């Protein structure tokens, strides 16, 4: 048994599922929401230090009020793989790093299932950089205010594939209404970069039966990435 299959079995994921045909890119249907074009333009010119500084001091939406600190992202800034979650929780707000709680442990296991490790050819970010109070889902105006940061991160990293973890991340990246159950297993496009969609690890922790689908999605991602080499 390969290491990947072993990890998948340890996770309770499986059996291995592979696509026969190469995934085809699709374009999202809905237009992007309006946001502050001047601010987005300025952010779009920033280098990493300026961007991290801007995120750390951002007051563009109300999420800044209760945060301990903004959580910009972590990992390899020239990674092939970019994973995007929803927003920081309590532990992430405390430590300043995304996915360090229970959902993060599962994300690390998911990465290991496709031979990836946090920080090694992988960058992890969130749709919003500040913790939503009581871990509620970010509002549309909050994801819109934070979107220029994620856009600039994508431009600077230039990943080969972007993985949206859960609905808020998928809707932000695709600027469209998304249902994960309908979007998984399909290849979307963000300005020439393939985007794949899967369940958020926190959702998988609450819905263990869906882990098999997450495993299918991991195989799909691997395949999508394989076609980019
Ligand atoms: N959930 C997320 O979406 N992001 C994190 O950073 C932590 C939990």
PDB file of C-alpha atoms and ligand atoms in Angstrom:
ATOM      1  CA  UNK A   1       0.000   0.000   0.000  1.00  0.00           C
ATOM      2  CA  UNK A   2       1.358   3.459  -0.897  1.00  0.00           C
ATOM      3  CA  UNK A   3       1.956   6.056   1.829  1.00  0.00           C
ATOM      4  CA  UNK A   4      -0.932   8.089   0.454  1.00  0.00           C
ATOM      5  CA  UNK A   5      -3.316   5.124   0.633  1.00  0.00           C
ATOM      6  CA  UNK A   6      -2.068   4.342   4.143  1.00  0.00           C
ATOM      7  CA  UNK A   7      -2.723   7.898   5.328  1.00  0.00           C
ATOM      8  CA  UNK A   8      -6.137   7.820   3.677  1.00  0.00           C
ATOM      9  CA  UNK A   9      -6.964   4.580   5.452  1.00  0.00           C
ATOM     10  CA  UNK A  10      -5.816   6.009   8.799  1.00  0.00           C
ATOM     11  CA  UNK A  11      -8.101   8.952   8.166  1.00  0.00           C
ATOM     12  CA  UNK A  12     -11.033   6.695   7.418  1.00  0.00           C
ATOM     13  CA  UNK A  13     -10.984   7.992   3.838  1.00  0.00           C
ATOM     14  CA  UNK A  14     -11.297   5.668   0.970  1.00  0.00           C
ATOM     15  CA  UNK A  15     -11.471   3.709  -1.168  1.00  0.00           C
ATOM     16  CA  UNK A  16      -9.229   5.550  -3.601  1.00  0.00           C
ATOM     17  CA  UNK A  17     -11.252   7.059  -6.444  1.00  0.00           C
ATOM     18  CA  UNK A  18      -9.708   8.308  -9.624  1.00  0.00           C
ATOM     19  CA  UNK A  19     -11.038  10.226 -12.586  1.00  0.00           C
ATOM     20  CA  UNK A  20     -10.553   8.742 -16.027  1.00  0.00           C
ATOM     21  CA  UNK A  21     -10.932  11.945 -18.024  1.00  0.00           C
ATOM     22  CA  UNK A  22      -8.927  15.138 -17.549  1.00  0.00           C
ATOM     23  CA  UNK A  23     -11.011  17.763 -15.711  1.00  0.00           C
ATOM     24  CA  UNK A  24     -12.291  20.575 -17.959  1.00  0.00           C
ATOM     25  CA  UNK A  25     -12.234  24.202 -16.842  1.00  0.00           C
ATOM     26  CA  UNK A  26     -15.521  26.007 -16.257  1.00  0.00           C
ATOM     27  CA  UNK A  27     -16.168  29.715 -15.908  1.00  0.00           C
ATOM     28  CA  UNK A  28     -18.362  31.020 -13.062  1.00  0.00           C
ATOM     29  CA  UNK A  29     -21.670  32.528 -14.138  1.00  0.00           C
ATOM     30  CA  UNK A  30     -22.301  35.494 -11.821  1.00  0.00           C
ATOM     31  CA  UNK A  31     -20.570  38.909 -11.988  1.00  0.00           C
ATOM     32  CA  UNK A  32     -18.202  40.067  -9.230  1.00  0.00           C
ATOM     33  CA  UNK A  33     -19.692  42.348  -6.543  1.00  0.00           C
ATOM     34  CA  UNK A  34     -18.649  45.993  -6.573  1.00  0.00           C
ATOM     35  CA  UNK A  35     -15.873  46.998  -4.182  1.00  0.00           C
ATOM     36  CA  UNK A  36     -13.624  49.952  -3.610  1.00  0.00           C
ATOM     37  CA  UNK A  37     -11.703  50.083  -6.867  1.00  0.00           C
ATOM     38  CA  UNK A  38      -9.104  52.594  -5.684  1.00  0.00           C
ATOM     39  CA  UNK A  39      -8.276  50.575  -2.565  1.00  0.00           C
ATOM     40  CA  UNK A  40      -8.159  47.360  -4.582  1.00  0.00           C
ATOM     41  CA  UNK A  41      -5.853  49.024  -7.092  1.00  0.00           C
ATOM     42  CA  UNK A  42      -3.441  50.135  -4.346  1.00  0.00           C
ATOM     43  CA  UNK A  43      -3.421  46.689  -2.753  1.00  0.00           C
ATOM     44  CA  UNK A  44      -2.879  45.183  -6.190  1.00  0.00           C
ATOM     45  CA  UNK A  45       0.496  46.956  -6.415  1.00  0.00           C
ATOM     46  CA  UNK A  46       1.840  45.863  -3.000  1.00  0.00           C
ATOM     47  CA  UNK A  47       4.793  43.588  -2.345  1.00  0.00           C
ATOM     48  CA  UNK A  48       4.651  41.047   0.518  1.00  0.00           C
ATOM     49  CA  UNK A  49       5.880  43.339   3.323  1.00  0.00           C
ATOM     50  CA  UNK A  50       3.468  46.116   2.323  1.00  0.00           C
ATOM     51  CA  UNK A  51       0.610  43.633   1.946  1.00  0.00           C
ATOM     52  CA  UNK A  52       1.206  42.021   5.354  1.00  0.00           C
ATOM     53  CA  UNK A  53       1.411  45.461   6.930  1.00  0.00           C
ATOM     54  CA  UNK A  54      -1.821  46.550   5.244  1.00  0.00           C
ATOM     55  CA  UNK A  55      -3.641  43.382   6.353  1.00  0.00           C
ATOM     56  CA  UNK A  56      -2.348  43.771   9.908  1.00  0.00           C
ATOM     57  CA  UNK A  57      -3.658  47.333  10.142  1.00  0.00           C
ATOM     58  CA  UNK A  58      -6.813  46.912   8.050  1.00  0.00           C
ATOM     59  CA  UNK A  59     -10.016  48.567   9.235  1.00  0.00           C
ATOM     60  CA  UNK A  60     -12.042  48.092   6.057  1.00  0.00           C
ATOM     61  CA  UNK A  61     -14.817  46.165   7.803  1.00  0.00           C
ATOM     62  CA  UNK A  62     -16.151  45.630  11.328  1.00  0.00           C
ATOM     63  CA  UNK A  63     -14.189  42.398  11.843  1.00  0.00           C
ATOM     64  CA  UNK A  64     -11.194  44.529  12.868  1.00  0.00           C
ATOM     65  CA  UNK A  65     -12.987  45.579  16.047  1.00  0.00           C
ATOM     66  CA  UNK A  66     -12.857  42.295  17.973  1.00  0.00           C
ATOM     67  CA  UNK A  67      -9.749  40.709  16.476  1.00  0.00           C
ATOM     68  CA  UNK A  68      -6.624  40.117  18.542  1.00  0.00           C
ATOM     69  CA  UNK A  69      -4.644  40.143  15.329  1.00  0.00           C
ATOM     70  CA  UNK A  70      -5.212  39.683  11.619  1.00  0.00           C
ATOM     71  CA  UNK A  71      -4.240  36.276  10.185  1.00  0.00           C
ATOM     72  CA  UNK A  72      -2.869  36.864   6.667  1.00  0.00           C
ATOM     73  CA  UNK A  73      -1.774  33.310   5.812  1.00  0.00           C
ATOM     74  CA  UNK A  74       1.126  30.956   6.195  1.00  0.00           C
ATOM     75  CA  UNK A  75       3.461  28.937   4.036  1.00  0.00           C
ATOM     76  CA  UNK A  76       5.580  28.916   0.954  1.00  0.00           C
ATOM     77  CA  UNK A  77       5.103  32.209  -0.908  1.00  0.00           C
ATOM     78  CA  UNK A  78       5.949  30.527  -4.200  1.00  0.00           C
ATOM     79  CA  UNK A  79       3.822  27.432  -3.553  1.00  0.00           C
ATOM     80  CA  UNK A  80       2.157  25.439  -6.323  1.00  0.00           C
ATOM     81  CA  UNK A  81      -0.783  24.740  -3.981  1.00  0.00           C
ATOM     82  CA  UNK A  82      -2.906  27.467  -2.400  1.00  0.00           C
ATOM     83  CA  UNK A  83      -5.572  26.359   0.102  1.00  0.00           C
ATOM     84  CA  UNK A  84      -8.184  28.935   1.059  1.00  0.00           C
ATOM     85  CA  UNK A  85     -10.391  28.560   4.129  1.00  0.00           C
ATOM     86  CA  UNK A  86     -13.160  30.703   5.539  1.00  0.00           C
ATOM     87  CA  UNK A  87     -11.696  32.818   8.320  1.00  0.00           C
ATOM     88  CA  UNK A  88      -9.679  32.558  11.533  1.00  0.00           C
ATOM     89  CA  UNK A  89     -11.221  30.981  14.624  1.00  0.00           C
ATOM     90  CA  UNK A  90     -10.294  31.627  18.252  1.00  0.00           C
ATOM     91  CA  UNK A  91      -6.972  29.765  18.172  1.00  0.00           C
ATOM     92  CA  UNK A  92      -5.954  31.334  14.874  1.00  0.00           C
ATOM     93  CA  UNK A  93      -6.854  34.799  16.213  1.00  0.00           C
ATOM     94  CA  UNK A  94      -4.672  34.046  19.238  1.00  0.00           C
ATOM     95  CA  UNK A  95      -1.684  32.670  17.312  1.00  0.00           C
ATOM     96  CA  UNK A  96      -1.836  34.590  14.051  1.00  0.00           C
ATOM     97  CA  UNK A  97      -1.661  31.441  11.911  1.00  0.00           C
ATOM     98  CA  UNK A  98      -4.509  29.853   9.915  1.00  0.00           C
ATOM     99  CA  UNK A  99      -5.849  26.365  10.623  1.00  0.00           C
ATOM    100  CA  UNK A 100      -4.076  25.633  13.898  1.00  0.00           C
ATOM    101  CA  UNK A 101      -7.135  24.216  15.737  1.00  0.00           C
ATOM    102  CA  UNK A 102      -9.042  20.947  15.257  1.00  0.00           C
ATOM    103  CA  UNK A 103      -9.992  21.756  11.653  1.00  0.00           C
ATOM    104  CA  UNK A 104      -6.321  22.505  11.022  1.00  0.00           C
ATOM    105  CA  UNK A 105      -5.298  19.059  12.238  1.00  0.00           C
ATOM    106  CA  UNK A 106      -7.686  17.513   9.739  1.00  0.00           C
ATOM    107  CA  UNK A 107      -6.417  19.846   7.013  1.00  0.00           C
ATOM    108  CA  UNK A 108      -2.852  18.708   7.762  1.00  0.00           C
ATOM    109  CA  UNK A 109      -4.013  15.086   7.469  1.00  0.00           C
ATOM    110  CA  UNK A 110      -5.725  15.888   4.157  1.00  0.00           C
ATOM    111  CA  UNK A 111      -2.509  17.482   2.910  1.00  0.00           C
ATOM    112  CA  UNK A 112      -0.540  14.406   3.977  1.00  0.00           C
ATOM    113  CA  UNK A 113      -2.993  12.210   2.056  1.00  0.00           C
ATOM    114  CA  UNK A 114      -1.759  13.823  -1.149  1.00  0.00           C
ATOM    115  CA  UNK A 115       1.882  13.945  -0.013  1.00  0.00           C
ATOM    116  CA  UNK A 116       1.798  17.632   0.937  1.00  0.00           C
ATOM    117  CA  UNK A 117       2.916  19.402   4.068  1.00  0.00           C
ATOM    118  CA  UNK A 118       2.033  22.831   5.454  1.00  0.00           C
ATOM    119  CA  UNK A 119       4.700  25.295   4.391  1.00  0.00           C
ATOM    120  CA  UNK A 120       6.306  23.009   1.822  1.00  0.00           C
ATOM    121  CA  UNK A 121       5.030  24.007  -1.631  1.00  0.00           C
ATOM    122  CA  UNK A 122       1.751  24.879   0.140  1.00  0.00           C
ATOM    123  CA  UNK A 123       0.332  28.238   1.190  1.00  0.00           C
ATOM    124  CA  UNK A 124      -2.738  28.438   3.430  1.00  0.00           C
ATOM    125  CA  UNK A 125      -4.917  31.547   3.546  1.00  0.00           C
ATOM    126  CA  UNK A 126      -8.482  32.491   4.376  1.00  0.00           C
ATOM    127  CA  UNK A 127     -11.266  34.388   2.639  1.00  0.00           C
ATOM    128  CA  UNK A 128     -11.307  36.839   5.567  1.00  0.00           C
ATOM    129  CA  UNK A 129      -8.196  37.643   7.575  1.00  0.00           C
ATOM    130  CA  UNK A 130      -9.914  38.587  10.843  1.00  0.00           C
ATOM    131  CA  UNK A 131     -11.963  36.355  13.122  1.00  0.00           C
ATOM    132  CA  UNK A 132     -15.735  36.681  12.728  1.00  0.00           C
ATOM    133  CA  UNK A 133     -17.305  36.978  16.221  1.00  0.00           C
ATOM    134  CA  UNK A 134     -18.396  33.587  17.626  1.00  0.00           C
ATOM    135  CA  UNK A 135     -16.957  31.979  14.498  1.00  0.00           C
ATOM    136  CA  UNK A 136     -20.003  32.952  12.467  1.00  0.00           C
ATOM    137  CA  UNK A 137     -19.839  32.781   8.681  1.00  0.00           C
ATOM    138  CA  UNK A 138     -18.341  35.973   7.234  1.00  0.00           C
ATOM    139  CA  UNK A 139     -20.877  38.391   5.745  1.00  0.00           C
ATOM    140  CA  UNK A 140     -20.736  39.231   2.035  1.00  0.00           C
ATOM    141  CA  UNK A 141     -19.478  42.767   2.773  1.00  0.00           C
ATOM    142  CA  UNK A 142     -16.641  41.277   4.879  1.00  0.00           C
ATOM    143  CA  UNK A 143     -15.466  38.822   2.222  1.00  0.00           C
ATOM    144  CA  UNK A 144     -15.754  41.630  -0.352  1.00  0.00           C
ATOM    145  CA  UNK A 145     -13.619  43.970   1.785  1.00  0.00           C
ATOM    146  CA  UNK A 146     -10.963  41.262   2.183  1.00  0.00           C
ATOM    147  CA  UNK A 147     -11.033  40.014  -1.422  1.00  0.00           C
ATOM    148  CA  UNK A 148      -8.313  42.395  -2.718  1.00  0.00           C
ATOM    149  CA  UNK A 149      -5.915  40.881  -0.145  1.00  0.00           C
ATOM    150  CA  UNK A 150      -6.562  37.354  -1.371  1.00  0.00           C
ATOM    151  CA  UNK A 151      -6.345  38.512  -4.977  1.00  0.00           C
ATOM    152  CA  UNK A 152      -2.935  40.048  -4.309  1.00  0.00           C
ATOM    153  CA  UNK A 153      -1.785  36.917  -2.463  1.00  0.00           C
ATOM    154  CA  UNK A 154      -2.736  34.854  -5.522  1.00  0.00           C
ATOM    155  CA  UNK A 155      -0.867  37.236  -7.841  1.00  0.00           C
ATOM    156  CA  UNK A 156       2.264  37.119  -5.667  1.00  0.00           C
ATOM    157  CA  UNK A 157       2.220  33.360  -5.066  1.00  0.00           C
ATOM    158  CA  UNK A 158       1.166  32.359  -8.599  1.00  0.00           C
ATOM    159  CA  UNK A 159      -0.046  28.923  -7.497  1.00  0.00           C
ATOM    160  CA  UNK A 160      -0.697  26.149 -10.007  1.00  0.00           C
ATOM    161  CA  UNK A 161      -3.952  25.223  -8.303  1.00  0.00           C
ATOM    162  CA  UNK A 162      -6.242  26.909  -5.765  1.00  0.00           C
ATOM    163  CA  UNK A 163      -8.287  24.745  -3.409  1.00  0.00           C
ATOM    164  CA  UNK A 164     -11.399  26.374  -1.935  1.00  0.00           C
ATOM    165  CA  UNK A 165     -12.266  24.834   1.423  1.00  0.00           C
ATOM    166  CA  UNK A 166     -15.983  25.334   1.944  1.00  0.00           C
ATOM    167  CA  UNK A 167     -18.622  27.663   0.599  1.00  0.00           C
ATOM    168  CA  UNK A 168     -17.400  31.128   1.670  1.00  0.00           C
ATOM    169  CA  UNK A 169     -13.972  30.459   0.150  1.00  0.00           C
ATOM    170  CA  UNK A 170     -15.496  29.041  -3.044  1.00  0.00           C
ATOM    171  CA  UNK A 171     -17.926  31.944  -3.413  1.00  0.00           C
ATOM    172  CA  UNK A 172     -15.183  34.482  -2.821  1.00  0.00           C
ATOM    173  CA  UNK A 173     -12.810  32.909  -5.324  1.00  0.00           C
ATOM    174  CA  UNK A 174     -15.435  32.333  -7.989  1.00  0.00           C
ATOM    175  CA  UNK A 175     -17.460  35.500  -7.218  1.00  0.00           C
ATOM    176  CA  UNK A 176     -20.559  33.382  -7.680  1.00  0.00           C
ATOM    177  CA  UNK A 177     -23.176  31.469  -5.719  1.00  0.00           C
ATOM    178  CA  UNK A 178     -21.709  28.029  -5.079  1.00  0.00           C
ATOM    179  CA  UNK A 179     -23.084  24.832  -3.557  1.00  0.00           C
ATOM    180  CA  UNK A 180     -20.166  22.600  -2.616  1.00  0.00           C
ATOM    181  CA  UNK A 181     -22.105  19.414  -3.372  1.00  0.00           C
ATOM    182  CA  UNK A 182     -22.683  20.666  -6.942  1.00  0.00           C
ATOM    183  CA  UNK A 183     -19.243  22.250  -7.479  1.00  0.00           C
ATOM    184  CA  UNK A 184     -16.953  19.508  -6.207  1.00  0.00           C
ATOM    185  CA  UNK A 185     -15.345  17.366  -8.876  1.00  0.00           C
ATOM    186  CA  UNK A 186     -15.376  20.287 -11.324  1.00  0.00           C
ATOM    187  CA  UNK A 187     -12.513  22.484 -12.434  1.00  0.00           C
ATOM    188  CA  UNK A 188     -13.137  26.236 -12.249  1.00  0.00           C
ATOM    189  CA  UNK A 189     -10.877  29.063 -13.286  1.00  0.00           C
ATOM    190  CA  UNK A 190      -9.572  32.149 -11.530  1.00  0.00           C
ATOM    191  CA  UNK A 191      -7.730  34.292 -14.063  1.00  0.00           C
ATOM    192  CA  UNK A 192      -6.093  31.302 -15.685  1.00  0.00           C
ATOM    193  CA  UNK A 193      -5.446  29.379 -12.451  1.00  0.00           C
ATOM    194  CA  UNK A 194      -7.519  26.227 -11.879  1.00  0.00           C
ATOM    195  CA  UNK A 195      -9.764  26.309  -8.821  1.00  0.00           C
ATOM    196  CA  UNK A 196     -11.153  23.181  -7.182  1.00  0.00           C
ATOM    197  CA  UNK A 197     -13.737  23.097  -4.454  1.00  0.00           C
ATOM    198  CA  UNK A 198     -14.178  20.757  -1.514  1.00  0.00           C
ATOM    199  CA  UNK A 199     -15.767  20.615   1.913  1.00  0.00           C
ATOM    200  CA  UNK A 200     -14.327  22.655   4.759  1.00  0.00           C
ATOM    201  CA  UNK A 201     -12.437  20.464   7.278  1.00  0.00           C
ATOM    202  CA  UNK A 202     -14.663  21.744  10.125  1.00  0.00           C
ATOM    203  CA  UNK A 203     -17.699  20.521   8.178  1.00  0.00           C
ATOM    204  CA  UNK A 204     -16.019  17.131   7.729  1.00  0.00           C
ATOM    205  CA  UNK A 205     -15.434  16.919  11.494  1.00  0.00           C
ATOM    206  CA  UNK A 206     -19.182  17.363  11.999  1.00  0.00           C
ATOM    207  CA  UNK A 207     -20.176  15.093   9.092  1.00  0.00           C
ATOM    208  CA  UNK A 208     -17.840  12.128   9.157  1.00  0.00           C
ATOM    209  CA  UNK A 209     -19.776  10.357   6.398  1.00  0.00           C
ATOM    210  CA  UNK A 210     -18.637  13.054   3.951  1.00  0.00           C
ATOM    211  CA  UNK A 211     -14.955  12.229   4.468  1.00  0.00           C
ATOM    212  CA  UNK A 212     -15.083   9.726   1.612  1.00  0.00           C
ATOM    213  CA  UNK A 213     -16.159  12.545  -0.699  1.00  0.00           C
ATOM    214  CA  UNK A 214     -13.273  14.687   0.536  1.00  0.00           C
ATOM    215  CA  UNK A 215     -10.956  11.844  -0.398  1.00  0.00           C
ATOM    216  CA  UNK A 216     -12.469  11.785  -3.893  1.00  0.00           C
ATOM    217  CA  UNK A 217     -11.845  15.529  -4.074  1.00  0.00           C
ATOM    218  CA  UNK A 218      -8.220  15.120  -2.981  1.00  0.00           C
ATOM    219  CA  UNK A 219      -7.699  12.599  -5.781  1.00  0.00           C
ATOM    220  CA  UNK A 220      -9.345  15.010  -8.218  1.00  0.00           C
ATOM    221  CA  UNK A 221      -7.009  17.794  -7.064  1.00  0.00           C
ATOM    222  CA  UNK A 222      -3.987  15.619  -7.496  1.00  0.00           C
ATOM    223  CA  UNK A 223      -5.106  14.793 -10.991  1.00  0.00           C
ATOM    224  CA  UNK A 224      -5.824  18.431 -11.833  1.00  0.00           C
ATOM    225  CA  UNK A 225      -2.335  19.328 -10.596  1.00  0.00           C
ATOM    226  CA  UNK A 226      -0.802  16.395 -12.451  1.00  0.00           C
ATOM    227  CA  UNK A 227      -2.123  17.833 -15.695  1.00  0.00           C
ATOM    228  CA  UNK A 228      -0.301  21.105 -14.977  1.00  0.00           C
ATOM    229  CA  UNK A 229       3.190  19.577 -14.847  1.00  0.00           C
TER     230      UNK A 229
HETATM  231  N1  LIG B   1     -11.291  27.589   9.726  1.00  0.00           N
HETATM  232  C1  LIG B   1     -10.938  28.361   8.668  1.00  0.00           C
HETATM  233  O1  LIG B   1     -11.663  28.481   7.705  1.00  0.00           O
HETATM  234  N2  LIG B   1      -9.764  28.971   8.716  1.00  0.00           N
HETATM  235  C2  LIG B   1      -8.932  28.869   9.730  1.00  0.00           C
HETATM  236  O2  LIG B   1      -7.876  29.469   9.680  1.00  0.00           O
HETATM  237  C3  LIG B   1      -9.325  28.068  10.824  1.00  0.00           C
HETATM  238  C4  LIG B   1     -10.506  27.441  10.798  1.00  0.00           C
END
